[in-house]
């Protein structure tokens, strides 16, 4: 799985993060974070092929986060 595509999950619901990780991990390298601030910090040091982002986060909204992620890519 070393060449597997990487997915970043951004969601403040721990149950949903675990569910998505279980579904995706057999085929992808998955990492998850709890909010926008953590997601932005993570993409500064690592590269992801896809981000699955919750629309409502405790520290921001998913739309603004997606825009910021695209600008950093």
Backbone as a chain_set.jsonl record, in Angstrom:
{"seq": "XXXXXXXXXXXXXXXXXXXXXXXXXXXXXXXXXXXXXXXXXXXXXXXXXXXXXXXXXXXXXXXXXXXXXXXXX", "coords": {"N": [[0.82, -1.198, 0.0], [2.162, 1.124, -0.152], [2.274, 2.78, -2.393], [-0.252, 3.713, -2.544], [-2.996, 5.944, -3.022], [-3.494, 8.977, -1.174], [-5.743, 10.012, 1.323], [-7.311, 12.636, 3.016], [-9.299, 13.024, 5.771], [-11.575, 15.262, 7.086], [-13.293, 15.951, 9.792], [-15.377, 16.602, 12.575], [-16.712, 14.684, 13.947], [-16.121, 11.864, 15.692], [-17.053, 9.202, 15.331], [-17.919, 9.116, 12.659], [-15.494, 9.671, 11.37], [-14.019, 7.326, 12.05], [-15.609, 5.384, 10.787], [-15.389, 6.106, 8.047], [-12.625, 5.769, 7.767], [-12.376, 2.966, 8.162], [-13.781, 2.027, 5.936], [-12.318, 3.052, 3.78], [-9.563, 2.447, 4.168], [-8.657, -0.166, 3.308], [-7.974, 0.217, 0.629], [-6.745, 2.699, 0.354], [-4.388, 5.124, 1.65], [-5.156, 6.552, 4.572], [-5.724, 9.445, 6.48], [-6.907, 11.245, 9.287], [-8.336, 14.245, 10.595], [-9.553, 16.625, 13.037], [-10.493, 19.186, 12.488], [-10.526, 22.401, 10.697], [-8.216, 23.955, 11.205], [-6.302, 22.057, 11.985], [-6.26, 20.532, 9.648], [-5.218, 22.333, 7.741], [-2.659, 22.689, 8.781], [-1.67, 20.105, 8.472], [-1.61, 19.735, 5.665], [0.427, 21.418, 5.007], [2.744, 20.044, 5.452], [2.456, 17.552, 4.316], [1.364, 15.646, 1.446], [-1.754, 15.18, -0.116], [-4.087, 13.289, -2.03], [-6.788, 13.57, -2.105], [-9.35, 15.257, -0.296], [-11.768, 14.731, 2.1], [-14.244, 16.59, 3.329], [-16.086, 17.86, 6.017], [-18.963, 19.947, 6.008], [-19.778, 21.598, 8.107], [-17.768, 22.611, 10.592], [-16.21, 22.764, 13.821], [-14.29, 24.756, 14.05], [-14.522, 26.356, 11.799], [-15.77, 26.532, 8.384], [-16.51, 24.032, 5.918], [-16.498, 24.844, 3.239], [-14.888, 27.147, 3.072], [-12.523, 26.017, 3.985], [-12.001, 24.14, 1.917], [-11.498, 25.884, -0.201], [-9.153, 27.123, 0.746], [-7.471, 24.879, 0.825], [-7.302, 24.23, -1.909], [-5.934, 26.488, -2.82], [-3.457, 26.108, -1.697], [-2.498, 23.931, -2.999]], "CA": [[0.0, 0.0, 0.0], [3.039, 2.286, -0.114], [1.957, 3.646, -3.513], [-1.682, 4.016, -2.531], [-3.36, 7.354, -2.943], [-3.706, 9.435, 0.198], [-6.984, 10.743, 1.563], [-7.417, 13.346, 4.285], [-10.673, 13.176, 6.246], [-11.701, 16.376, 8.02], [-14.629, 15.884, 10.392], [-15.309, 16.671, 14.028], [-17.457, 13.55, 14.501], [-15.183, 10.728, 15.74], [-17.671, 8.0, 14.776], [-17.893, 9.205, 11.197], [-14.096, 9.505, 10.949], [-13.666, 5.902, 12.148], [-16.344, 4.653, 9.748], [-14.748, 6.386, 6.757], [-11.311, 5.125, 7.769], [-12.558, 1.515, 7.957], [-14.236, 1.783, 4.563], [-11.32, 3.46, 2.79], [-8.207, 1.981, 4.406], [-8.139, -1.302, 2.534], [-7.5, 0.622, -0.694], [-6.09, 4.005, 0.374], [-3.733, 5.57, 2.887], [-6.116, 7.512, 5.119], [-5.433, 10.164, 7.717], [-8.052, 12.076, 9.625], [-8.155, 15.336, 11.54], [-10.839, 17.035, 13.596], [-10.96, 20.509, 12.1], [-9.877, 23.157, 9.634], [-6.871, 24.367, 11.612], [-5.447, 20.872, 11.922], [-6.145, 20.15, 8.239], [-4.294, 23.254, 7.08], [-1.316, 22.369, 9.264], [-1.262, 18.814, 7.907], [-1.282, 19.85, 4.237], [1.679, 22.158, 4.869], [3.873, 19.12, 5.539], [2.182, 16.299, 3.612], [0.565, 15.772, 0.223], [-2.913, 14.297, -0.19], [-4.732, 13.257, -3.34], [-8.203, 13.896, -1.939], [-9.779, 15.623, 1.051], [-13.202, 14.611, 2.384], [-14.387, 17.661, 4.309], [-17.407, 18.16, 6.559], [-19.342, 21.327, 5.727], [-19.816, 22.337, 9.377], [-16.699, 22.243, 11.513], [-16.218, 23.618, 15.009], [-13.375, 25.886, 13.891], [-14.656, 26.939, 10.468], [-16.703, 25.798, 7.526], [-15.86, 23.212, 4.914], [-16.335, 25.55, 1.969], [-13.7, 27.992, 3.208], [-11.38, 25.114, 4.07], [-11.719, 23.608, 0.575], [-10.885, 26.966, -0.978], [-7.782, 27.264, 1.238], [-6.723, 23.693, 0.401], [-7.03, 24.377, -3.347], [-4.928, 27.545, -2.997], [-2.167, 25.58, -1.265], [-2.085, 22.816, -3.866]], "C": [[0.863, 1.262, 0.0], [2.748, 3.262, -1.257], [0.504, 4.059, -3.568], [-1.914, 5.52, -2.439], [-3.725, 7.708, -1.507], [-4.962, 10.282, 0.296], [-6.926, 11.369, 2.946], [-8.896, 13.509, 4.613], [-10.684, 14.292, 7.271], [-13.13, 16.376, 8.544], [-14.492, 15.888, 11.903], [-16.099, 15.557, 14.716], [-16.554, 12.315, 14.499], [-15.765, 9.439, 15.163], [-17.632, 7.988, 13.262], [-16.469, 9.058, 10.671], [-13.692, 8.036, 10.976], [-14.347, 5.089, 11.056], [-15.694, 4.858, 8.385], [-13.373, 5.743, 6.669], [-11.442, 3.628, 7.498], [-12.957, 1.194, 6.52], [-13.093, 2.004, 3.563], [-9.948, 2.822, 2.952], [-7.789, 0.725, 3.657], [-7.511, -0.894, 1.192], [-6.665, 1.899, -0.706], [-5.347, 4.215, 1.686], [-4.568, 6.733, 3.416], [-5.575, 8.127, 6.398], [-6.636, 11.038, 8.012], [-7.676, 13.1, 10.679], [-9.53, 15.846, 11.953], [-11.338, 18.389, 13.131], [-10.101, 21.18, 11.051], [-8.438, 23.53, 9.985], [-5.892, 23.21, 11.495], [-5.231, 20.433, 10.469], [-5.142, 21.038, 7.512], [-2.856, 22.997, 7.519], [-0.804, 21.088, 8.624], [-0.866, 18.946, 6.445], [-0.041, 20.699, 3.997], [2.866, 21.206, 4.827], [3.682, 17.833, 4.75], [1.305, 16.562, 2.397], [-0.549, 14.742, 0.242], [-3.518, 14.388, -1.581], [-6.187, 13.708, -3.278], [-8.45, 14.291, -0.503], [-11.3, 15.47, 1.115], [-13.481, 15.533, 3.566], [-15.85, 17.837, 4.708], [-17.712, 19.636, 6.289], [-19.312, 22.168, 7.002], [-18.76, 21.787, 10.323], [-16.726, 23.207, 12.698], [-15.345, 24.854, 14.834], [-13.403, 26.487, 12.484], [-15.69, 26.186, 9.653], [-15.933, 25.103, 6.409], [-15.618, 23.919, 3.594], [-15.075, 26.421, 1.984], [-12.446, 27.13, 3.272], [-11.019, 24.56, 2.694], [-11.046, 24.652, -0.307], [-9.42, 27.128, -0.564], [-6.914, 26.091, 0.811], [-6.362, 23.782, -1.078], [-5.93, 25.414, -3.585], [-3.541, 27.031, -2.632], [-1.642, 24.494, -2.2], [-1.262, 23.286, -4.998]], "O": [[0.334, 2.364, 0.141], [2.958, 4.464, -1.096], [0.071, 4.688, -4.534], [-1.121, 6.256, -1.851], [-4.195, 6.871, -0.736], [-5.211, 11.154, -0.536], [-6.544, 10.722, 3.921], [-9.655, 14.069, 3.822], [-9.898, 14.279, 8.218], [-14.063, 16.751, 7.833], [-13.594, 15.25, 12.452], [-16.143, 15.501, 15.945], [-16.249, 11.773, 13.436], [-15.031, 8.656, 14.559], [-17.343, 6.958, 12.653], [-16.246, 8.404, 9.652], [-13.084, 7.547, 10.023], [-13.731, 4.202, 10.465], [-15.471, 3.896, 7.65], [-12.993, 5.229, 5.617], [-10.695, 3.08, 6.687], [-12.512, 0.193, 5.958], [-12.928, 1.232, 2.619], [-9.23, 2.667, 1.964], [-6.597, 0.577, 3.391], [-6.625, -1.58, 0.684], [-5.95, 2.157, -1.675], [-5.637, 3.572, 2.694], [-4.667, 7.776, 2.771], [-5.046, 7.44, 7.272], [-7.306, 11.516, 7.096], [-6.823, 12.862, 11.534], [-10.538, 15.545, 11.313], [-12.502, 18.718, 13.357], [-9.105, 20.632, 10.579], [-7.545, 23.428, 9.143], [-4.789, 23.366, 10.97], [-4.134, 20.008, 10.107], [-4.31, 20.543, 6.751], [-1.935, 23.081, 6.706], [0.372, 20.998, 8.27], [0.113, 18.335, 6.017], [0.493, 20.701, 2.889], [3.892, 21.527, 4.227], [4.643, 17.094, 4.535], [0.597, 17.567, 2.328], [-0.327, 13.577, 0.572], [-3.467, 15.435, -2.226], [-6.748, 14.171, -4.271], [-7.842, 13.737, 0.412], [-12.023, 16.016, 0.281], [-13.008, 15.287, 4.675], [-16.733, 17.947, 3.858], [-16.814, 20.476, 6.339], [-18.872, 23.318, 6.98], [-18.849, 20.652, 10.791], [-17.21, 24.333, 12.582], [-15.636, 25.898, 15.418], [-12.411, 27.061, 12.034], [-16.394, 25.315, 10.165], [-14.85, 25.535, 6.014], [-14.642, 23.629, 2.902], [-14.299, 26.426, 1.029], [-11.423, 27.473, 2.681], [-9.84, 24.518, 2.342], [-10.132, 24.336, -1.069], [-8.545, 27.256, -1.42], [-5.746, 26.278, 0.471], [-5.242, 23.448, -1.462], [-5.087, 25.23, -4.463], [-2.548, 27.48, -3.206], [-0.451, 24.182, -2.178], [-0.83, 22.481, -5.823]]}, "num_chains": 1, "name": "protein.A"}
